[in-house]
Amino acid sequence: MASSSSSQPTHILVVGAGAVGCFYASRLHSPERGVLVSLVCRSNYPTIKAKGVHLKTRDFGEYHFTPHRAYGSIAEAAEDGKTLGGWQHVVVTTKALPDQVDDSASIAPLVSEGRTVVSLIQNGVGIEQPHRSRFPSNPVVSCVTVISAEQTSHGQITQNRWTRISLGPYTDGVGDDTSSSLAQRGKEATEQLCSWWSAGGIKDAEPHSEKELQLIRWHKLTINAAFNPSAVLSGGLGNALMVLDEAGELRRHIEGCMAEIFSVGPRVLNVERFPDHLARPEKIVKSTERNDKAAKPSMLLDWEAGRPMELEVILGNPVRIARERGLEMPRLQSMYALLKAAQAQRMARDKESKERARL
Ligand SMILES: NC(=O)c1ccc[n+]([C@@H]2O[C@H](COP(=O)([O-])OP(=O)(O)OC[C@H]3O[C@@H](n4cnc5c(N)ncnc54)[C@H](OP(=O)(O)O)[C@@H]3O)[C@@H](O)[C@H]2O)c1
C-alpha cells in the first residue's frame, strides 16, 4: 500500500457521491499530503463534473471540494484506474441495499486482488460479509459514522452536526485472531485512514480493533433499528415525538427494541455487555426527548420519497445473525416482516403503474 510519505500519491476512490461520501472525501483529499480522492457519481455526475462539490458545514464552515477526478460510472473509474496501476483504496458510501444490489459485485472491477483496501461507510450490520467473501485476500475496513448530513441538491452538501467516524479491520466479524496477515494489513489500513482523516480536521476519527468496531456497529442499531422503522410504521413520527407520546406505548416499544439489541448484540460478539463508553438505552431515550420534533430519520425520508429503505442491514441481518446463534429479536423481526412486505407491495404497484403508463 502506497503511503503519503512515499513519492507516489495514494489514489482513493469514493463510490457514492452523496452526503456521507462527499463530506468524508472532502476531508480526506489532500494533494499536499499526497492523498488524491476521486468520486464515482451517479445522478449528480454532470453537476459535480462541471462544478465540483459545495459544502456548508457546522464544523469547517462553507467550502468547495474539487475531487481529483469525477466519474459517471464504476466502469469509467475502473478503466481510468488502469492508468494509475489500480485503485489503492475504494471507499463505498452508497446506501446499503443488498436486496437491490450487491455492492461487492458492483465494485469488483475496481478492486485489484490482494491489494486494494475496501472500506465501507454504511449503516447496519453484516454489510462487510459479501466483500469479505468476494475479496478474500483484500483488507476490508469497516467504518461507522455518527453524522447528520444531507445532499440538498446535486453537489450541494450540508453537514448539520457531528463528524465522528469509528474504523476497524474486518476479517471474520469477531476478530479473535489478530495475528493473521489480513488482520494486520486491515489494522494498518485502519490506522492510515484515521491519520488522514485526523489530518483533515476530523477530531473524532478513531481506530478500533475488529471486535470493538463490531460492538459499535451493533450498538448503533440501538438508534437506527429502534427509531427508523418505527418512524415509518407510526405513520411518519420523528424520534422525539415517539419517545414523548402521551399514551406511552410508543416509548415502551422503542425501549423494547433497544433492550433486544442490548441483550443480543454483545452475545453475537461473544462478550457480556456493550462497553461502558457506549450510551445505555435510558440515556439515548432521555436525550432524544430534546431532539428537533420535526426531524425525520433517513428511513422515513426514503419511504416518503418512494425510495428503497435500508431494511436488510438495519433489521434483516441482525435478526438473521441472531437466529443463527439461537437468539430471537421478536420486535425487530415483526417490524422487518411488515416493512419488507409493505415495500414489496409498493414496488409491485409502482412497476404495474409504470407498465400501464407505457401502454
Ligand atoms: N446522511 C447521514 O447523515 C448519515 C449518517 C450516518 C450514516 N449514514 C449512512 O451512510 C450511508 C450513505 O448515506 P448518505 O446519506 O450519504 O446517502 P445518499 O446521500 O443517498 O448518498 C448515496 C449516493 O450514492 C450514489 N450511488 C448509489 N449507487 C451508486 C452506484 N452504483 N454508483 C455510483 N453512485 C451510486 C447515490 O446516487 P443517486 O443519487 O443517483 O441515487 C447517492 O449520490 C448509508 O448507509 C447511511 O445510512 C448516513
PDB file of N, CA, C and O and ligand atoms in Angstrom, residues 15-21 40-44 72-74 93-96 101 103 106 121-124 145-151 154 220 224 298 302 307 310 313-314, ligand 1:
ATOM      1  N   VAL A  15     -16.983   5.654  -3.835  1.00  0.00           N
ATOM      2  CA  VAL A  15     -18.111   5.246  -4.685  1.00  0.00           C
ATOM      3  C   VAL A  15     -19.405   5.628  -3.977  1.00  0.00           C
ATOM      4  O   VAL A  15     -19.767   5.038  -2.959  1.00  0.00           O
ATOM      5  N   GLY A  16     -20.091   6.639  -4.524  1.00  0.00           N
ATOM      6  CA  GLY A  16     -21.337   7.128  -3.914  1.00  0.00           C
ATOM      7  C   GLY A  16     -21.123   8.547  -3.425  1.00  0.00           C
ATOM      8  O   GLY A  16     -20.753   8.776  -2.277  1.00  0.00           O
ATOM      9  N   ALA A  17     -21.356   9.525  -4.328  1.00  0.00           N
ATOM     10  CA  ALA A  17     -21.069  10.926  -4.007  1.00  0.00           C
ATOM     11  C   ALA A  17     -22.286  11.604  -3.403  1.00  0.00           C
ATOM     12  O   ALA A  17     -22.748  12.641  -3.879  1.00  0.00           O
ATOM     13  N   GLY A  18     -22.810  11.012  -2.324  1.00  0.00           N
ATOM     14  CA  GLY A  18     -23.930  11.622  -1.609  1.00  0.00           C
ATOM     15  C   GLY A  18     -23.417  12.398  -0.410  1.00  0.00           C
ATOM     16  O   GLY A  18     -22.275  12.886  -0.402  1.00  0.00           O
ATOM     17  N   ALA A  19     -24.265  12.501   0.629  1.00  0.00           N
ATOM     18  CA  ALA A  19     -23.923  13.324   1.794  1.00  0.00           C
ATOM     19  C   ALA A  19     -22.666  12.813   2.494  1.00  0.00           C
ATOM     20  O   ALA A  19     -21.699  13.562   2.698  1.00  0.00           O
ATOM     21  N   VAL A  20     -22.667  11.530   2.850  1.00  0.00           N
ATOM     22  CA  VAL A  20     -21.544  10.959   3.590  1.00  0.00           C
ATOM     23  C   VAL A  20     -20.296  10.881   2.703  1.00  0.00           C
ATOM     24  O   VAL A  20     -19.186  11.253   3.114  1.00  0.00           O
ATOM     25  N   GLY A  21     -20.485  10.419   1.479  1.00  0.00           N
ATOM     26  CA  GLY A  21     -19.348  10.258   0.566  1.00  0.00           C
ATOM     27  C   GLY A  21     -18.636  11.578   0.320  1.00  0.00           C
ATOM     28  O   GLY A  21     -17.405  11.673   0.451  1.00  0.00           O
ATOM     29  N   VAL A  40     -16.921   8.481  -7.660  1.00  0.00           N
ATOM     30  CA  VAL A  40     -17.849   7.909  -8.640  1.00  0.00           C
ATOM     31  C   VAL A  40     -19.229   8.453  -8.295  1.00  0.00           C
ATOM     32  O   VAL A  40     -19.740   8.225  -7.196  1.00  0.00           O
ATOM     33  N   CYS A  41     -19.800   9.208  -9.227  1.00  0.00           N
ATOM     34  CA  CYS A  41     -21.104   9.840  -9.003  1.00  0.00           C
ATOM     35  C   CYS A  41     -22.173   9.045  -9.753  1.00  0.00           C
ATOM     36  O   CYS A  41     -21.870   8.109 -10.495  1.00  0.00           O
ATOM     37  N   ARG A  42     -23.410   9.450  -9.603  1.00  0.00           N
ATOM     38  CA  ARG A  42     -24.464   8.840 -10.421  1.00  0.00           C
ATOM     39  C   ARG A  42     -25.328   9.975 -10.954  1.00  0.00           C
ATOM     40  O   ARG A  42     -24.895  10.672 -11.853  1.00  0.00           O
ATOM     41  N   SER A  43     -26.518  10.219 -10.360  1.00  0.00           N
ATOM     42  CA  SER A  43     -27.393  11.248 -10.943  1.00  0.00           C
ATOM     43  C   SER A  43     -26.772  12.641 -10.853  1.00  0.00           C
ATOM     44  O   SER A  43     -27.094  13.511 -11.650  1.00  0.00           O
ATOM     45  N   ASN A  44     -25.877  12.846  -9.868  1.00  0.00           N
ATOM     46  CA  ASN A  44     -25.275  14.177  -9.724  1.00  0.00           C
ATOM     47  C   ASN A  44     -23.979  14.339 -10.530  1.00  0.00           C
ATOM     48  O   ASN A  44     -23.272  15.332 -10.370  1.00  0.00           O
ATOM     49  N   GLY A  72     -18.605   9.159 -14.072  1.00  0.00           N
ATOM     50  CA  GLY A  72     -20.049   8.972 -14.173  1.00  0.00           C
ATOM     51  C   GLY A  72     -20.474   7.548 -13.911  1.00  0.00           C
ATOM     52  O   GLY A  72     -21.664   7.268 -13.791  1.00  0.00           O
ATOM     53  N   SER A  73     -19.494   6.642 -13.835  1.00  0.00           N
ATOM     54  CA  SER A  73     -19.852   5.239 -13.587  1.00  0.00           C
ATOM     55  C   SER A  73     -18.630   4.492 -13.048  1.00  0.00           C
ATOM     56  O   SER A  73     -17.483   4.938 -13.191  1.00  0.00           O
ATOM     57  N   ILE A  74     -18.920   3.341 -12.452  1.00  0.00           N
ATOM     58  CA  ILE A  74     -17.855   2.483 -11.939  1.00  0.00           C
ATOM     59  C   ILE A  74     -16.989   1.988 -13.111  1.00  0.00           C
ATOM     60  O   ILE A  74     -15.756   1.932 -13.001  1.00  0.00           O
ATOM     61  N   THR A  93     -19.739   4.382  -0.170  1.00  0.00           N
ATOM     62  CA  THR A  93     -20.595   5.270   0.639  1.00  0.00           C
ATOM     63  C   THR A  93     -21.998   5.376   0.025  1.00  0.00           C
ATOM     64  O   THR A  93     -22.660   6.400   0.153  1.00  0.00           O
ATOM     65  N   THR A  94     -22.406   4.319  -0.652  1.00  0.00           N
ATOM     66  CA  THR A  94     -23.792   4.268  -1.142  1.00  0.00           C
ATOM     67  C   THR A  94     -24.684   3.856   0.022  1.00  0.00           C
ATOM     68  O   THR A  94     -24.201   3.408   1.061  1.00  0.00           O
ATOM     69  N   LYS A  95     -25.997   3.972  -0.135  1.00  0.00           N
ATOM     70  CA  LYS A  95     -26.912   3.343   0.830  1.00  0.00           C
ATOM     71  C   LYS A  95     -26.696   1.833   0.735  1.00  0.00           C
ATOM     72  O   LYS A  95     -26.468   1.311  -0.360  1.00  0.00           O
ATOM     73  N   ALA A  96     -26.759   1.128   1.856  1.00  0.00           N
ATOM     74  CA  ALA A  96     -26.541  -0.319   1.844  1.00  0.00           C
ATOM     75  C   ALA A  96     -27.871  -1.015   1.556  1.00  0.00           C
ATOM     76  O   ALA A  96     -28.741  -1.093   2.430  1.00  0.00           O
ATOM     77  N   VAL A 101     -29.052  -4.492  -4.722  1.00  0.00           N
ATOM     78  CA  VAL A 101     -27.783  -4.557  -5.460  1.00  0.00           C
ATOM     79  C   VAL A 101     -26.692  -5.109  -4.543  1.00  0.00           C
ATOM     80  O   VAL A 101     -26.664  -4.804  -3.347  1.00  0.00           O
ATOM     81  N   ASP A 103     -23.250  -4.677  -3.591  1.00  0.00           N
ATOM     82  CA  ASP A 103     -22.180  -3.676  -3.742  1.00  0.00           C
ATOM     83  C   ASP A 103     -20.839  -4.327  -4.071  1.00  0.00           C
ATOM     84  O   ASP A 103     -20.022  -3.762  -4.785  1.00  0.00           O
ATOM     85  N   SER A 106     -20.700  -4.893  -7.658  1.00  0.00           N
ATOM     86  CA  SER A 106     -20.597  -3.612  -8.390  1.00  0.00           C
ATOM     87  C   SER A 106     -19.168  -3.090  -8.394  1.00  0.00           C
ATOM     88  O   SER A 106     -18.682  -2.603  -9.404  1.00  0.00           O
ATOM     89  N   ILE A 121     -18.401   2.823   4.469  1.00  0.00           N
ATOM     90  CA  ILE A 121     -19.010   3.762   5.426  1.00  0.00           C
ATOM     91  C   ILE A 121     -20.506   3.667   5.202  1.00  0.00           C
ATOM     92  O   ILE A 121     -21.093   4.378   4.367  1.00  0.00           O
ATOM     93  N   GLN A 122     -21.129   2.745   5.885  1.00  0.00           N
ATOM     94  CA  GLN A 122     -22.563   2.494   5.701  1.00  0.00           C
ATOM     95  C   GLN A 122     -23.155   2.050   7.029  1.00  0.00           C
ATOM     96  O   GLN A 122     -22.442   1.508   7.878  1.00  0.00           O
ATOM     97  N   ASN A 123     -24.451   2.245   7.174  1.00  0.00           N
ATOM     98  CA  ASN A 123     -25.139   1.816   8.402  1.00  0.00           C
ATOM     99  C   ASN A 123     -25.458   0.333   8.381  1.00  0.00           C
ATOM    100  O   ASN A 123     -25.409  -0.315   7.335  1.00  0.00           O
ATOM    101  N   GLY A 124     -25.829  -0.190   9.534  1.00  0.00           N
ATOM    102  CA  GLY A 124     -26.311  -1.560   9.626  1.00  0.00           C
ATOM    103  C   GLY A 124     -25.231  -2.544  10.025  1.00  0.00           C
ATOM    104  O   GLY A 124     -24.075  -2.167  10.255  1.00  0.00           O
ATOM    105  N   THR A 145     -20.243   5.811  11.119  1.00  0.00           N
ATOM    106  CA  THR A 145     -20.204   7.253  11.315  1.00  0.00           C
ATOM    107  C   THR A 145     -21.422   7.755  12.096  1.00  0.00           C
ATOM    108  O   THR A 145     -22.524   7.241  11.954  1.00  0.00           O
ATOM    109  N   VAL A 146     -21.141   8.732  12.941  1.00  0.00           N
ATOM    110  CA  VAL A 146     -22.227   9.478  13.592  1.00  0.00           C
ATOM    111  C   VAL A 146     -22.130  10.890  13.030  1.00  0.00           C
ATOM    112  O   VAL A 146     -21.198  11.632  13.332  1.00  0.00           O
ATOM    113  N   ILE A 147     -23.038  11.195  12.150  1.00  0.00           N
ATOM    114  CA  ILE A 147     -23.051  12.490  11.465  1.00  0.00           C
ATOM    115  C   ILE A 147     -24.496  12.777  11.091  1.00  0.00           C
ATOM    116  O   ILE A 147     -25.306  11.847  10.991  1.00  0.00           O
ATOM    117  N   SER A 148     -24.829  14.022  10.921  1.00  0.00           N
ATOM    118  CA  SER A 148     -26.116  14.365  10.328  1.00  0.00           C
ATOM    119  C   SER A 148     -25.804  15.219   9.110  1.00  0.00           C
ATOM    120  O   SER A 148     -25.341  16.351   9.237  1.00  0.00           O
ATOM    121  N   ALA A 149     -25.966  14.634   7.937  1.00  0.00           N
ATOM    122  CA  ALA A 149     -25.599  15.327   6.700  1.00  0.00           C
ATOM    123  C   ALA A 149     -26.611  14.996   5.624  1.00  0.00           C
ATOM    124  O   ALA A 149     -27.271  13.957   5.673  1.00  0.00           O
ATOM    125  N   GLU A 150     -26.740  15.895   4.659  1.00  0.00           N
ATOM    126  CA  GLU A 150     -27.671  15.629   3.552  1.00  0.00           C
ATOM    127  C   GLU A 150     -27.192  16.297   2.277  1.00  0.00           C
ATOM    128  O   GLU A 150     -26.453  17.287   2.329  1.00  0.00           O
ATOM    129  N   GLN A 151     -27.589  15.737   1.147  1.00  0.00           N
ATOM    130  CA  GLN A 151     -27.350  16.387  -0.144  1.00  0.00           C
ATOM    131  C   GLN A 151     -28.628  17.136  -0.469  1.00  0.00           C
ATOM    132  O   GLN A 151     -29.656  16.519  -0.760  1.00  0.00           O
ATOM    133  N   HIS A 154     -28.095  18.472  -6.180  1.00  0.00           N
ATOM    134  CA  HIS A 154     -26.901  17.827  -6.732  1.00  0.00           C
ATOM    135  C   HIS A 154     -25.630  18.630  -6.427  1.00  0.00           C
ATOM    136  O   HIS A 154     -25.532  19.808  -6.748  1.00  0.00           O
ATOM    137  N   LYS A 220     -25.004   0.885  17.383  1.00  0.00           N
ATOM    138  CA  LYS A 220     -25.673   1.955  16.631  1.00  0.00           C
ATOM    139  C   LYS A 220     -27.098   1.555  16.224  1.00  0.00           C
ATOM    140  O   LYS A 220     -27.958   2.402  15.997  1.00  0.00           O
ATOM    141  N   ASN A 224     -30.728   3.227  15.197  1.00  0.00           N
ATOM    142  CA  ASN A 224     -31.250   3.022  13.837  1.00  0.00           C
ATOM    143  C   ASN A 224     -32.371   1.981  13.763  1.00  0.00           C
ATOM    144  O   ASN A 224     -33.358   2.184  13.059  1.00  0.00           O
ATOM    145  N   SER A 298     -33.661   8.917   8.328  1.00  0.00           N
ATOM    146  CA  SER A 298     -33.458   8.721   6.883  1.00  0.00           C
ATOM    147  C   SER A 298     -34.391   7.661   6.298  1.00  0.00           C
ATOM    148  O   SER A 298     -34.854   7.783   5.166  1.00  0.00           O
ATOM    149  N   ASP A 302     -36.701   8.124   3.090  1.00  0.00           N
ATOM    150  CA  ASP A 302     -36.650   7.221   1.929  1.00  0.00           C
ATOM    151  C   ASP A 302     -38.044   6.683   1.608  1.00  0.00           C
ATOM    152  O   ASP A 302     -38.463   6.640   0.454  1.00  0.00           O
ATOM    153  N   ARG A 307     -38.295   5.682  -2.173  1.00  0.00           N
ATOM    154  CA  ARG A 307     -37.001   5.012  -2.411  1.00  0.00           C
ATOM    155  C   ARG A 307     -36.914   3.745  -1.559  1.00  0.00           C
ATOM    156  O   ARG A 307     -37.571   3.657  -0.509  1.00  0.00           O
ATOM    157  N   GLU A 310     -33.164   0.930   3.876  1.00  0.00           N
ATOM    158  CA  GLU A 310     -32.048   0.049   4.279  1.00  0.00           C
ATOM    159  C   GLU A 310     -32.552  -1.008   5.288  1.00  0.00           C
ATOM    160  O   GLU A 310     -32.040  -1.130   6.397  1.00  0.00           O
ATOM    161  N   VAL A 313     -30.065  -4.370   6.179  1.00  0.00           N
ATOM    162  CA  VAL A 313     -28.874  -4.218   7.033  1.00  0.00           C
ATOM    163  C   VAL A 313     -29.232  -3.715   8.430  1.00  0.00           C
ATOM    164  O   VAL A 313     -28.499  -3.942   9.386  1.00  0.00           O
ATOM    165  N   ILE A 314     -30.401  -3.055   8.538  1.00  0.00           N
ATOM    166  CA  ILE A 314     -30.782  -2.499   9.843  1.00  0.00           C
ATOM    167  C   ILE A 314     -31.700  -3.460  10.611  1.00  0.00           C
ATOM    168  O   ILE A 314     -31.685  -3.492  11.840  1.00  0.00           O
TER     169      ILE A 314
HETATM  170  N1  LIG B   1     -26.564  11.123   5.862  1.00  0.00           N
HETATM  171  C1  LIG B   1     -26.310  10.876   7.129  1.00  0.00           C
HETATM  172  O1  LIG B   1     -26.425  11.794   7.978  1.00  0.00           O
HETATM  173  C2  LIG B   1     -25.833   9.528   7.589  1.00  0.00           C
HETATM  174  C3  LIG B   1     -25.428   9.377   8.918  1.00  0.00           C
HETATM  175  C4  LIG B   1     -24.909   8.160   9.336  1.00  0.00           C
HETATM  176  C5  LIG B   1     -24.855   7.091   8.444  1.00  0.00           C
HETATM  177  N2  LIG B   1     -25.306   7.247   7.170  1.00  0.00           N
HETATM  178  C6  LIG B   1     -25.208   6.084   6.270  1.00  0.00           C
HETATM  179  O2  LIG B   1     -24.233   6.360   5.269  1.00  0.00           O
HETATM  180  C7  LIG B   1     -24.571   5.684   4.033  1.00  0.00           C
HETATM  181  C8  LIG B   1     -24.654   6.703   2.924  1.00  0.00           C
HETATM  182  O3  LIG B   1     -25.739   7.583   3.232  1.00  0.00           O
HETATM  183  P1  LIG B   1     -25.961   9.009   2.550  1.00  0.00           P
HETATM  184  O4  LIG B   1     -26.879   9.762   3.449  1.00  0.00           O
HETATM  185  O5  LIG B   1     -24.685   9.613   2.159  1.00  0.00           O
HETATM  186  O6  LIG B   1     -26.764   8.565   1.251  1.00  0.00           O
HETATM  187  P2  LIG B   1     -27.042   9.443  -0.055  1.00  0.00           P
HETATM  188  O7  LIG B   1     -26.923  10.896   0.266  1.00  0.00           O
HETATM  189  O8  LIG B   1     -28.295   8.900  -0.633  1.00  0.00           O
HETATM  190  O9  LIG B   1     -25.811   9.091  -0.986  1.00  0.00           O
HETATM  191  C9  LIG B   1     -25.637   7.885  -1.637  1.00  0.00           C
HETATM  192  C10 LIG B   1     -25.063   8.226  -3.005  1.00  0.00           C
HETATM  193  O10 LIG B   1     -24.642   7.013  -3.627  1.00  0.00           O
HETATM  194  C11 LIG B   1     -24.982   7.121  -5.001  1.00  0.00           C
HETATM  195  N3  LIG B   1     -24.977   5.791  -5.593  1.00  0.00           N
HETATM  196  C12 LIG B   1     -25.751   4.734  -5.300  1.00  0.00           C
HETATM  197  N4  LIG B   1     -25.402   3.677  -6.055  1.00  0.00           N
HETATM  198  C13 LIG B   1     -24.390   4.083  -6.864  1.00  0.00           C
HETATM  199  C14 LIG B   1     -23.631   3.467  -7.877  1.00  0.00           C
HETATM  200  N5  LIG B   1     -23.830   2.195  -8.230  1.00  0.00           N
HETATM  201  N6  LIG B   1     -22.667   4.184  -8.497  1.00  0.00           N
HETATM  202  C15 LIG B   1     -22.457   5.472  -8.161  1.00  0.00           C
HETATM  203  N7  LIG B   1     -23.158   6.121  -7.205  1.00  0.00           N
HETATM  204  C16 LIG B   1     -24.114   5.434  -6.572  1.00  0.00           C
HETATM  205  C17 LIG B   1     -26.340   7.795  -4.995  1.00  0.00           C
HETATM  206  O11 LIG B   1     -26.647   8.283  -6.278  1.00  0.00           O
HETATM  207  P3  LIG B   1     -28.167   8.674  -6.688  1.00  0.00           P
HETATM  208  O12 LIG B   1     -28.424   9.999  -6.021  1.00  0.00           O
HETATM  209  O13 LIG B   1     -28.121   8.744  -8.164  1.00  0.00           O
HETATM  210  O14 LIG B   1     -29.063   7.598  -6.138  1.00  0.00           O
HETATM  211  C18 LIG B   1     -26.074   8.888  -3.950  1.00  0.00           C
HETATM  212  O15 LIG B   1     -25.462  10.015  -4.538  1.00  0.00           O
HETATM  213  C19 LIG B   1     -25.892   4.964   4.335  1.00  0.00           C
HETATM  214  O16 LIG B   1     -25.640   3.630   4.728  1.00  0.00           O
HETATM  215  C20 LIG B   1     -26.481   5.755   5.507  1.00  0.00           C
HETATM  216  O17 LIG B   1     -27.376   5.008   6.313  1.00  0.00           O
HETATM  217  C21 LIG B   1     -25.785   8.446   6.704  1.00  0.00           C
END
